[in-house]
């Protein structure tokens, strides 16, 4: 693949199509040395059978890279469908048509297509609102038609096209586009254009990654020439949709008995003093005296606060083993206990040992194309230690009803791969399933979107809260559940099942698991 795209120019100021008025990109060709793509414009007439169409260079459609990516990804299929029109199924002749040759209907209407081998006279098909014009020619091996069903306009440097029906303007029905001739040209001469389009798309996606906060995110693909969807939007925090509300920030409280300097200059030092651990799990193994056991059992039975009982901070503090600093302690790593971090209202200072996930990702990641049909994957550029934080799962927070609607409209169980229910506290807080929010990371989120499933994962997701009084909105954080070598693919269990849990019998629309693990459950969604 070439390392750069050279766009031929005429020395005139660059004009680009107005992306707001483009419907789609539906074909490509080579005109001289220039790669061109056929733009279908939005029509003022809904469901128009002959919307405006025009050919444009890669430079001119640069603002429509998402639509260009749509076309590139379906290029072969689109051309195969078009080519099939050239040889329709043979029909038996009726008695009164015997002896007549069967002709393929012309894709052009009003008889405006030139016959093979003939040359049409140049006709102007542009309405100019500034100094911009283009010429349309007949479509054959030596001449070209540049505009169909309309006229081009240029205003403020943006090109658009509007419907116009006139004797000198070639017309074509959209159902016939691309025509077999267009498909043939695209297949024979358009591969270079597709290759150059992929280079532009890859460069655009790389620029998106450069805008993501934190350590650098790389993009690697040695399998094919594709790139992840340009429509995916990287965000730094949740986006709350209709019907979703956080607890009033005024309800957030911090620890009041701690300080930045309590002995080792690491903020909170004593779990019995840190108010942020009020709802954190009690370390029952450290309750040894009969009196304390009795008090603890009474607190559990009556719902009394558990402050004062032995608890643990979730992370190893600085000054312990270097590889363990900020990593999860076993008490949390090997359980599903929720993690409560200190927050900005705390008196423990900005560098408290109990602050980690809220600082964001600190490891360098690589999005890469996997083998075996598993799409894109994620791996780390450095070794990860057991319990080390990787990144959070971000996206839109939607209601349960909206999540159900999106699943139904997707018409595939694969949609569940992007939905994550925020139901960690449903049982303890008496929340009904329909009252819990759901995170949808399909269209916006972070690089963790690309973490694939495995029945034997090396990562695990944990609940992390910065506001102990908000049981419906909290972070989902990925941590390494074992040491992970540099370059090893990151995976987690989409179903979050324990080893002893059984899978349901697969239905007709079940999705097979492709993780390849020795203990693979064979099915992802049943």
GROMACS .gro file of C-alpha atoms in nm, residues 69-488:
model
  420
   69UNK     CA    1  -1.591   0.443   0.413
   70UNK     CA    2  -1.945   0.306   0.379
   71UNK     CA    3  -1.893   0.266   0.005
   72UNK     CA    4  -1.543   0.121   0.032
   73UNK     CA    5  -1.659  -0.146   0.278
   74UNK     CA    6  -1.935  -0.260   0.040
   75UNK     CA    7  -1.744  -0.203  -0.284
   76UNK     CA    8  -1.727  -0.563  -0.407
   77UNK     CA    9  -2.088  -0.640  -0.318
   78UNK     CA   10  -2.218  -0.324  -0.488
   79UNK     CA   11  -2.029  -0.402  -0.807
   80UNK     CA   12  -2.143  -0.764  -0.808
   81UNK     CA   13  -2.506  -0.654  -0.784
   82UNK     CA   14  -2.455  -0.407  -1.068
   83UNK     CA   15  -2.281  -0.665  -1.286
   84UNK     CA   16  -2.570  -0.907  -1.239
   85UNK     CA   17  -2.793  -0.662  -1.428
   86UNK     CA   18  -2.583  -0.721  -1.739
   87UNK     CA   19  -2.694  -1.085  -1.760
   88UNK     CA   20  -3.046  -1.113  -1.618
   89UNK     CA   21  -3.214  -1.455  -1.599
   90UNK     CA   22  -3.313  -1.576  -1.946
   91UNK     CA   23  -3.687  -1.560  -2.005
   92UNK     CA   24  -3.880  -1.781  -2.246
   93UNK     CA   25  -3.996  -1.587  -2.555
   94UNK     CA   26  -4.367  -1.543  -2.609
   95UNK     CA   27  -4.510  -1.670  -2.941
   96UNK     CA   28  -4.559  -1.321  -3.085
   97UNK     CA   29  -4.200  -1.219  -3.010
   98UNK     CA   30  -4.034  -1.520  -3.169
   99UNK     CA   31  -3.738  -1.423  -3.384
  100UNK     CA   32  -3.693  -1.083  -3.224
  101UNK     CA   33  -3.364  -1.017  -3.051
  102UNK     CA   34  -3.400  -0.944  -2.681
  103UNK     CA   35  -3.236  -0.615  -2.588
  104UNK     CA   36  -3.115  -0.499  -2.251
  105UNK     CA   37  -3.300  -0.185  -2.149
  106UNK     CA   38  -3.086   0.126  -2.137
  107UNK     CA   39  -3.023   0.257  -1.787
  108UNK     CA   40  -3.064   0.611  -1.915
  109UNK     CA   41  -3.407   0.763  -1.961
  110UNK     CA   42  -3.526   0.997  -2.235
  111UNK     CA   43  -3.280   0.830  -2.473
  112UNK     CA   44  -2.995   1.055  -2.366
  113UNK     CA   45  -2.722   0.795  -2.345
  114UNK     CA   46  -2.480   0.784  -2.638
  115UNK     CA   47  -2.451   0.457  -2.823
  116UNK     CA   48  -2.121   0.268  -2.794
  117UNK     CA   49  -1.852   0.416  -3.011
  118UNK     CA   50  -2.025   0.749  -3.063
  119UNK     CA   51  -1.913   1.078  -2.916
  120UNK     CA   52  -2.161   1.324  -2.774
  121UNK     CA   53  -2.115   1.694  -2.803
  122UNK     CA   54  -2.007   1.864  -2.482
  123UNK     CA   55  -2.298   2.020  -2.296
  124UNK     CA   56  -2.286   2.249  -1.999
  125UNK     CA   57  -2.468   2.100  -1.698
  126UNK     CA   58  -2.373   2.349  -1.433
  127UNK     CA   59  -2.561   2.640  -1.286
  128UNK     CA   60  -2.302   2.882  -1.151
  129UNK     CA   61  -2.352   3.097  -0.842
  130UNK     CA   62  -1.980   3.174  -0.840
  131UNK     CA   63  -1.698   3.113  -1.085
  132UNK     CA   64  -1.736   2.735  -1.104
  133UNK     CA   65  -1.833   2.515  -1.395
  134UNK     CA   66  -1.813   2.157  -1.515
  135UNK     CA   67  -1.881   1.972  -1.837
  136UNK     CA   68  -2.076   1.652  -1.893
  137UNK     CA   69  -1.989   1.405  -2.164
  138UNK     CA   70  -2.128   1.072  -2.278
  139UNK     CA   71  -2.029   0.763  -2.081
  140UNK     CA   72  -1.802   0.537  -2.287
  141UNK     CA   73  -1.437   0.443  -2.310
  142UNK     CA   74  -1.315   0.785  -2.421
  143UNK     CA   75  -1.566   1.037  -2.290
  144UNK     CA   76  -1.741   1.093  -1.961
  145UNK     CA   77  -2.064   1.213  -1.810
  146UNK     CA   78  -1.992   1.411  -1.493
  147UNK     CA   79  -2.343   1.508  -1.377
  148UNK     CA   80  -2.682   1.337  -1.394
  149UNK     CA   81  -3.031   1.460  -1.312
  150UNK     CA   82  -2.925   1.808  -1.208
  151UNK     CA   83  -2.681   2.095  -1.211
  152UNK     CA   84  -2.385   2.169  -0.990
  153UNK     CA   85  -2.367   2.484  -0.782
  154UNK     CA   86  -2.082   2.634  -0.587
  155UNK     CA   87  -2.126   2.874  -0.299
  156UNK     CA   88  -1.868   2.981  -0.044
  157UNK     CA   89  -1.633   2.713  -0.175
  158UNK     CA   90  -1.882   2.428  -0.123
  159UNK     CA   91  -2.020   2.226  -0.413
  160UNK     CA   92  -2.378   2.102  -0.418
  161UNK     CA   93  -2.614   1.967  -0.681
  162UNK     CA   94  -2.986   2.023  -0.727
  163UNK     CA   95  -3.250   1.847  -0.931
  164UNK     CA   96  -3.302   1.995  -1.277
  165UNK     CA   97  -3.477   1.828  -1.570
  166UNK     CA   98  -3.364   1.969  -1.902
  167UNK     CA   99  -3.305   1.836  -2.250
  168UNK     CA  100  -2.928   1.879  -2.230
  169UNK     CA  101  -2.891   1.711  -1.888
  170UNK     CA  102  -2.837   1.332  -1.882
  171UNK     CA  103  -3.092   1.151  -1.668
  172UNK     CA  104  -3.064   0.812  -1.503
  173UNK     CA  105  -3.281   0.615  -1.263
  174UNK     CA  106  -3.117   0.557  -0.926
  175UNK     CA  107  -3.228   0.194  -0.926
  176UNK     CA  108  -2.994   0.136  -1.222
  177UNK     CA  109  -2.688   0.288  -1.053
  178UNK     CA  110  -2.421   0.173  -1.068
  179UNK     CA  111  -2.485   0.050  -1.420
  180UNK     CA  112  -2.306  -0.263  -1.544
  181UNK     CA  113  -2.072  -0.039  -1.744
  182UNK     CA  114  -1.993   0.169  -1.435
  183UNK     CA  115  -1.931  -0.147  -1.234
  184UNK     CA  116  -1.702  -0.284  -1.502
  185UNK     CA  117  -1.495   0.035  -1.510
  186UNK     CA  118  -1.479   0.043  -1.129
  187UNK     CA  119  -1.364  -0.318  -1.116
  188UNK     CA  120  -1.100  -0.276  -1.388
  189UNK     CA  121  -0.968   0.071  -1.313
  190UNK     CA  122  -1.102   0.167  -0.972
  191UNK     CA  123  -0.898  -0.048  -0.735
  192UNK     CA  124  -0.636   0.223  -0.704
  193UNK     CA  125  -0.907   0.468  -0.603
  194UNK     CA  126  -1.030   0.230  -0.334
  195UNK     CA  127  -0.674   0.189  -0.211
  196UNK     CA  128  -0.622   0.565  -0.195
  197UNK     CA  129  -0.957   0.608  -0.022
  198UNK     CA  130  -0.849   0.357   0.243
  199UNK     CA  131  -0.530   0.557   0.301
  200UNK     CA  132  -0.729   0.877   0.358
  201UNK     CA  133  -0.970   0.695   0.591
  202UNK     CA  134  -0.681   0.545   0.789
  203UNK     CA  135  -0.516   0.886   0.825
  204UNK     CA  136  -0.843   1.042   0.942
  205UNK     CA  137  -0.892   0.772   1.205
  206UNK     CA  138  -0.535   0.811   1.326
  207UNK     CA  139  -0.599   1.182   1.376
  208UNK     CA  140  -0.904   1.094   1.587
  209UNK     CA  141  -0.686   0.877   1.809
  210UNK     CA  142  -0.435   1.158   1.853
  211UNK     CA  143  -0.709   1.368   2.015
  212UNK     CA  144  -0.786   1.107   2.283
  213UNK     CA  145  -0.641   1.210   2.624
  214UNK     CA  146  -0.385   0.987   2.792
  215UNK     CA  147  -0.103   0.777   2.657
  216UNK     CA  148  -0.090   0.728   2.281
  217UNK     CA  149  -0.327   0.487   2.107
  218UNK     CA  150  -0.189   0.317   1.797
  219UNK     CA  151  -0.374   0.163   1.502
  220UNK     CA  152  -0.229  -0.144   1.328
  221UNK     CA  153  -0.372  -0.358   1.049
  222UNK     CA  154  -0.165  -0.621   0.868
  223UNK     CA  155  -0.469  -0.829   0.773
  224UNK     CA  156  -0.648  -0.602   0.525
  225UNK     CA  157  -0.679  -0.234   0.433
  226UNK     CA  158  -0.982  -0.148   0.647
  227UNK     CA  159  -1.005   0.094   0.941
  228UNK     CA  160  -1.248   0.113   1.234
  229UNK     CA  161  -1.560   0.318   1.170
  230UNK     CA  162  -1.501   0.692   1.145
  231UNK     CA  163  -1.849   0.738   1.291
  232UNK     CA  164  -1.731   0.616   1.630
  233UNK     CA  165  -1.691   0.916   1.859
  234UNK     CA  166  -1.428   0.916   2.133
  235UNK     CA  167  -1.552   1.071   2.458
  236UNK     CA  168  -1.389   1.136   2.794
  237UNK     CA  169  -1.696   1.078   3.010
  238UNK     CA  170  -2.043   0.933   2.991
  239UNK     CA  171  -2.303   1.107   2.774
  240UNK     CA  172  -2.637   1.106   2.958
  241UNK     CA  173  -2.942   1.064   2.734
  242UNK     CA  174  -3.310   1.138   2.797
  243UNK     CA  175  -3.443   1.004   3.125
  244UNK     CA  176  -3.098   0.956   3.282
  245UNK     CA  177  -2.992   1.161   3.584
  246UNK     CA  178  -2.698   1.161   3.820
  247UNK     CA  179  -2.748   1.223   4.189
  248UNK     CA  180  -2.723   1.594   4.268
  249UNK     CA  181  -2.350   1.680   4.300
  250UNK     CA  182  -2.435   1.852   4.628
  251UNK     CA  183  -2.504   1.507   4.771
  252UNK     CA  184  -2.144   1.401   4.711
  253UNK     CA  185  -1.940   1.399   5.029
  254UNK     CA  186  -1.575   1.328   5.094
  255UNK     CA  187  -1.368   1.206   5.383
  256UNK     CA  188  -1.332   1.468   5.657
  257UNK     CA  189  -1.094   1.299   5.903
  258UNK     CA  190  -0.810   1.236   5.658
  259UNK     CA  191  -0.536   1.467   5.528
  260UNK     CA  192  -0.264   1.460   5.260
  261UNK     CA  193   0.006   1.398   5.520
  262UNK     CA  194  -0.087   1.123   5.763
  263UNK     CA  195   0.254   0.957   5.786
  264UNK     CA  196   0.363   0.854   5.435
  265UNK     CA  197   0.228   1.150   5.236
  266UNK     CA  198  -0.014   0.924   5.047
  267UNK     CA  199  -0.340   1.072   5.170
  268UNK     CA  200  -0.576   0.833   5.346
  269UNK     CA  201  -0.394   0.592   5.576
  270UNK     CA  202  -0.662   0.445   5.802
  271UNK     CA  203  -0.973   0.270   5.673
  272UNK     CA  204  -1.163   0.336   5.995
  273UNK     CA  205  -1.128   0.711   5.937
  274UNK     CA  206  -1.200   0.731   5.562
  275UNK     CA  207  -1.567   0.824   5.517
  276UNK     CA  208  -1.551   0.724   5.149
  277UNK     CA  209  -1.534   0.360   5.260
  278UNK     CA  210  -1.863   0.383   5.449
  279UNK     CA  211  -2.034   0.138   5.212
  280UNK     CA  212  -1.722  -0.060   5.123
  281UNK     CA  213  -1.708  -0.431   5.203
  282UNK     CA  214  -1.590  -0.536   5.547
  283UNK     CA  215  -1.285  -0.759   5.572
  284UNK     CA  216  -1.455  -1.028   5.779
  285UNK     CA  217  -1.132  -1.227   5.816
  286UNK     CA  218  -1.001  -0.956   6.048
  287UNK     CA  219  -1.301  -0.970   6.282
  288UNK     CA  220  -1.168  -1.207   6.545
  289UNK     CA  221  -1.315  -1.123   6.885
  290UNK     CA  222  -1.660  -1.260   6.979
  291UNK     CA  223  -1.778  -0.912   7.078
  292UNK     CA  224  -1.683  -0.759   6.744
  293UNK     CA  225  -1.840  -1.049   6.554
  294UNK     CA  226  -2.164  -0.997   6.744
  295UNK     CA  227  -2.165  -0.623   6.668
  296UNK     CA  228  -2.096  -0.690   6.301
  297UNK     CA  229  -2.377  -0.947   6.273
  298UNK     CA  230  -2.613  -0.701   6.439
  299UNK     CA  231  -2.511  -0.426   6.194
  300UNK     CA  232  -2.576  -0.655   5.898
  301UNK     CA  233  -2.912  -0.768   6.034
  302UNK     CA  234  -3.038  -0.417   6.115
  303UNK     CA  235  -2.877  -0.224   5.829
  304UNK     CA  236  -2.658  -0.016   6.056
  305UNK     CA  237  -2.343   0.154   5.915
  306UNK     CA  238  -2.032  -0.062   5.901
  307UNK     CA  239  -1.787   0.222   5.962
  308UNK     CA  240  -1.540   0.123   6.232
  309UNK     CA  241  -1.515  -0.237   6.119
  310UNK     CA  242  -1.194  -0.350   5.943
  311UNK     CA  243  -1.189  -0.266   5.572
  312UNK     CA  244  -0.927  -0.236   5.299
  313UNK     CA  245  -0.821   0.033   5.058
  314UNK     CA  246  -0.857  -0.105   4.704
  315UNK     CA  247  -0.505  -0.029   4.577
  316UNK     CA  248  -0.150  -0.098   4.683
  317UNK     CA  249   0.007   0.228   4.799
  318UNK     CA  250   0.326   0.386   4.673
  319UNK     CA  251   0.625   0.250   4.860
  320UNK     CA  252   0.519  -0.113   4.833
  321UNK     CA  253   0.644  -0.334   4.549
  322UNK     CA  254   0.694  -0.111   4.244
  323UNK     CA  255   0.494  -0.337   4.016
  324UNK     CA  256   0.203  -0.334   4.261
  325UNK     CA  257   0.168   0.042   4.309
  326UNK     CA  258  -0.190   0.145   4.219
  327UNK     CA  259  -0.278  -0.220   4.145
  328UNK     CA  260  -0.580  -0.386   4.305
  329UNK     CA  261  -0.520  -0.568   4.631
  330UNK     CA  262  -0.632  -0.935   4.634
  331UNK     CA  263  -0.933  -0.852   4.854
  332UNK     CA  264  -1.086  -0.669   4.557
  333UNK     CA  265  -0.906  -0.836   4.267
  334UNK     CA  266  -1.044  -1.181   4.346
  335UNK     CA  267  -1.396  -1.067   4.425
  336UNK     CA  268  -1.673  -0.857   4.273
  337UNK     CA  269  -1.682  -0.607   4.558
  338UNK     CA  270  -1.753  -0.248   4.448
  339UNK     CA  271  -1.464  -0.002   4.475
  340UNK     CA  272  -1.520   0.336   4.640
  341UNK     CA  273  -1.258   0.597   4.556
  342UNK     CA  274  -1.205   0.931   4.726
  343UNK     CA  275  -1.319   1.240   4.536
  344UNK     CA  276  -1.259   1.612   4.494
  345UNK     CA  277  -1.450   1.694   4.813
  346UNK     CA  278  -1.214   1.486   5.026
  347UNK     CA  279  -0.949   1.637   5.253
  348UNK     CA  280  -0.693   1.371   5.165
  349UNK     CA  281  -0.539   1.569   4.878
  350UNK     CA  282  -0.498   1.507   4.504
  351UNK     CA  283  -0.246   1.223   4.539
  352UNK     CA  284  -0.441   1.005   4.778
  353UNK     CA  285  -0.373   0.632   4.759
  354UNK     CA  286  -0.748   0.585   4.716
  355UNK     CA  287  -0.760   0.770   4.383
  356UNK     CA  288  -0.677   0.581   4.066
  357UNK     CA  289  -0.942   0.517   3.801
  358UNK     CA  290  -1.059   0.879   3.812
  359UNK     CA  291  -0.719   0.988   3.675
  360UNK     CA  292  -0.787   0.799   3.351
  361UNK     CA  293  -0.586   0.561   3.138
  362UNK     CA  294  -0.208   0.564   3.186
  363UNK     CA  295  -0.105   0.276   2.956
  364UNK     CA  296  -0.022   0.288   2.585
  365UNK     CA  297  -0.267   0.084   2.378
  366UNK     CA  298  -0.289  -0.053   2.025
  367UNK     CA  299  -0.605  -0.120   1.826
  368UNK     CA  300  -0.532  -0.399   1.579
  369UNK     CA  301  -0.710  -0.614   1.322
  370UNK     CA  302  -0.744  -0.971   1.447
  371UNK     CA  303  -0.729  -1.296   1.254
  372UNK     CA  304  -1.016  -1.543   1.239
  373UNK     CA  305  -1.307  -1.305   1.183
  374UNK     CA  306  -1.310  -1.145   1.529
  375UNK     CA  307  -1.284  -0.792   1.393
  376UNK     CA  308  -1.074  -0.539   1.583
  377UNK     CA  309  -0.896  -0.611   1.908
  378UNK     CA  310  -0.698  -0.424   2.172
  379UNK     CA  311  -0.356  -0.489   2.323
  380UNK     CA  312  -0.107  -0.303   2.539
  381UNK     CA  313   0.233  -0.178   2.426
  382UNK     CA  314   0.389  -0.262   2.763
  383UNK     CA  315   0.362  -0.541   3.018
  384UNK     CA  316   0.063  -0.520   3.251
  385UNK     CA  317   0.076  -0.646   3.608
  386UNK     CA  318  -0.197  -0.832   3.790
  387UNK     CA  319  -0.448  -0.581   3.923
  388UNK     CA  320  -0.328  -0.292   3.703
  389UNK     CA  321  -0.592  -0.048   3.578
  390UNK     CA  322  -0.633  -0.030   3.199
  391UNK     CA  323  -0.929   0.191   3.108
  392UNK     CA  324  -1.299   0.248   3.171
  393UNK     CA  325  -1.593   0.149   2.953
  394UNK     CA  326  -1.761   0.467   2.833
  395UNK     CA  327  -2.058   0.544   2.615
  396UNK     CA  328  -2.412   0.676   2.623
  397UNK     CA  329  -2.606   0.609   2.941
  398UNK     CA  330  -2.963   0.527   2.841
  399UNK     CA  331  -3.272   0.396   3.014
  400UNK     CA  332  -3.356   0.027   3.018
  401UNK     CA  333  -3.650   0.095   2.787
  402UNK     CA  334  -3.425   0.269   2.534
  403UNK     CA  335  -3.176  -0.018   2.554
  404UNK     CA  336  -3.455  -0.264   2.475
  405UNK     CA  337  -3.566  -0.050   2.181
  406UNK     CA  338  -3.212  -0.040   2.042
  407UNK     CA  339  -3.172  -0.416   2.080
  408UNK     CA  340  -3.500  -0.478   1.899
  409UNK     CA  341  -3.417  -0.239   1.616
  410UNK     CA  342  -3.072  -0.394   1.573
  411UNK     CA  343  -3.242  -0.728   1.504
  412UNK     CA  344  -2.934  -0.922   1.616
  413UNK     CA  345  -2.808  -1.047   1.948
  414UNK     CA  346  -2.465  -0.904   1.863
  415UNK     CA  347  -2.593  -0.564   1.982
  416UNK     CA  348  -2.564  -0.699   2.337
  417UNK     CA  349  -2.185  -0.684   2.296
  418UNK     CA  350  -2.201  -0.306   2.345
  419UNK     CA  351  -2.466  -0.284   2.620
  420UNK     CA  352  -2.367  -0.292   2.984
  421UNK     CA  353  -2.632  -0.274   3.256
  422UNK     CA  354  -2.552  -0.057   3.559
  423UNK     CA  355  -2.727  -0.296   3.796
  424UNK     CA  356  -2.452  -0.357   4.053
  425UNK     CA  357  -2.659  -0.211   4.337
  426UNK     CA  358  -3.003  -0.320   4.215
  427UNK     CA  359  -3.049  -0.585   4.483
  428UNK     CA  360  -2.906  -0.389   4.776
  429UNK     CA  361  -3.102  -0.074   4.686
  430UNK     CA  362  -3.424  -0.247   4.582
  431UNK     CA  363  -3.409  -0.129   4.220
  432UNK     CA  364  -3.624  -0.302   3.960
  433UNK     CA  365  -3.449  -0.405   3.635
  434UNK     CA  366  -3.637  -0.137   3.441
  435UNK     CA  367  -3.506   0.128   3.683
  436UNK     CA  368  -3.141   0.051   3.610
  437UNK     CA  369  -2.952   0.247   3.346
  438UNK     CA  370  -2.755   0.089   3.061
  439UNK     CA  371  -2.427   0.196   2.897
  440UNK     CA  372  -2.422   0.172   2.516
  441UNK     CA  373  -2.065   0.194   2.385
  442UNK     CA  374  -2.134   0.112   2.020
  443UNK     CA  375  -2.137   0.464   1.878
  444UNK     CA  376  -1.927   0.657   2.128
  445UNK     CA  377  -1.686   0.563   2.402
  446UNK     CA  378  -1.318   0.482   2.444
  447UNK     CA  379  -1.063   0.230   2.315
  448UNK     CA  380  -1.202  -0.033   2.554
  449UNK     CA  381  -1.480  -0.078   2.298
  450UNK     CA  382  -1.235  -0.296   2.105
  451UNK     CA  383  -1.169  -0.543   2.388
  452UNK     CA  384  -1.290  -0.879   2.259
  453UNK     CA  385  -1.460  -1.157   2.451
  454UNK     CA  386  -1.284  -1.465   2.586
  455UNK     CA  387  -1.415  -1.749   2.798
  456UNK     CA  388  -1.071  -1.741   2.968
  457UNK     CA  389  -1.008  -1.366   2.988
  458UNK     CA  390  -0.702  -1.179   3.113
  459UNK     CA  391  -0.904  -0.871   3.218
  460UNK     CA  392  -1.202  -0.819   3.441
  461UNK     CA  393  -1.450  -0.537   3.488
  462UNK     CA  394  -1.512  -0.376   3.827
  463UNK     CA  395  -1.756  -0.122   3.967
  464UNK     CA  396  -1.584   0.203   4.070
  465UNK     CA  397  -1.780   0.480   4.243
  466UNK     CA  398  -1.674   0.834   4.336
  467UNK     CA  399  -2.010   0.919   4.493
  468UNK     CA  400  -2.121   0.659   4.745
  469UNK     CA  401  -2.475   0.800   4.738
  470UNK     CA  402  -2.525   0.745   4.363
  471UNK     CA  403  -2.620   0.382   4.309
  472UNK     CA  404  -2.724   0.423   3.944
  473UNK     CA  405  -2.430   0.599   3.776
  474UNK     CA  406  -2.077   0.475   3.833
  475UNK     CA  407  -1.772   0.372   3.630
  476UNK     CA  408  -1.700   0.031   3.481
  477UNK     CA  409  -1.323  -0.015   3.499
  478UNK     CA  410  -1.107  -0.284   3.340
  479UNK     CA  411  -0.817  -0.428   3.539
  480UNK     CA  412  -0.570  -0.702   3.448
  481UNK     CA  413  -0.671  -1.016   3.638
  482UNK     CA  414  -0.324  -1.166   3.581
  483UNK     CA  415   0.011  -1.052   3.444
  484UNK     CA  416  -0.030  -0.976   3.073
  485UNK     CA  417   0.268  -0.982   2.837
  486UNK     CA  418   0.342  -0.690   2.607
  487UNK     CA  419   0.142  -0.731   2.286
  488UNK     CA  420  -0.097  -0.996   2.422
   0.00000   0.00000   0.00000
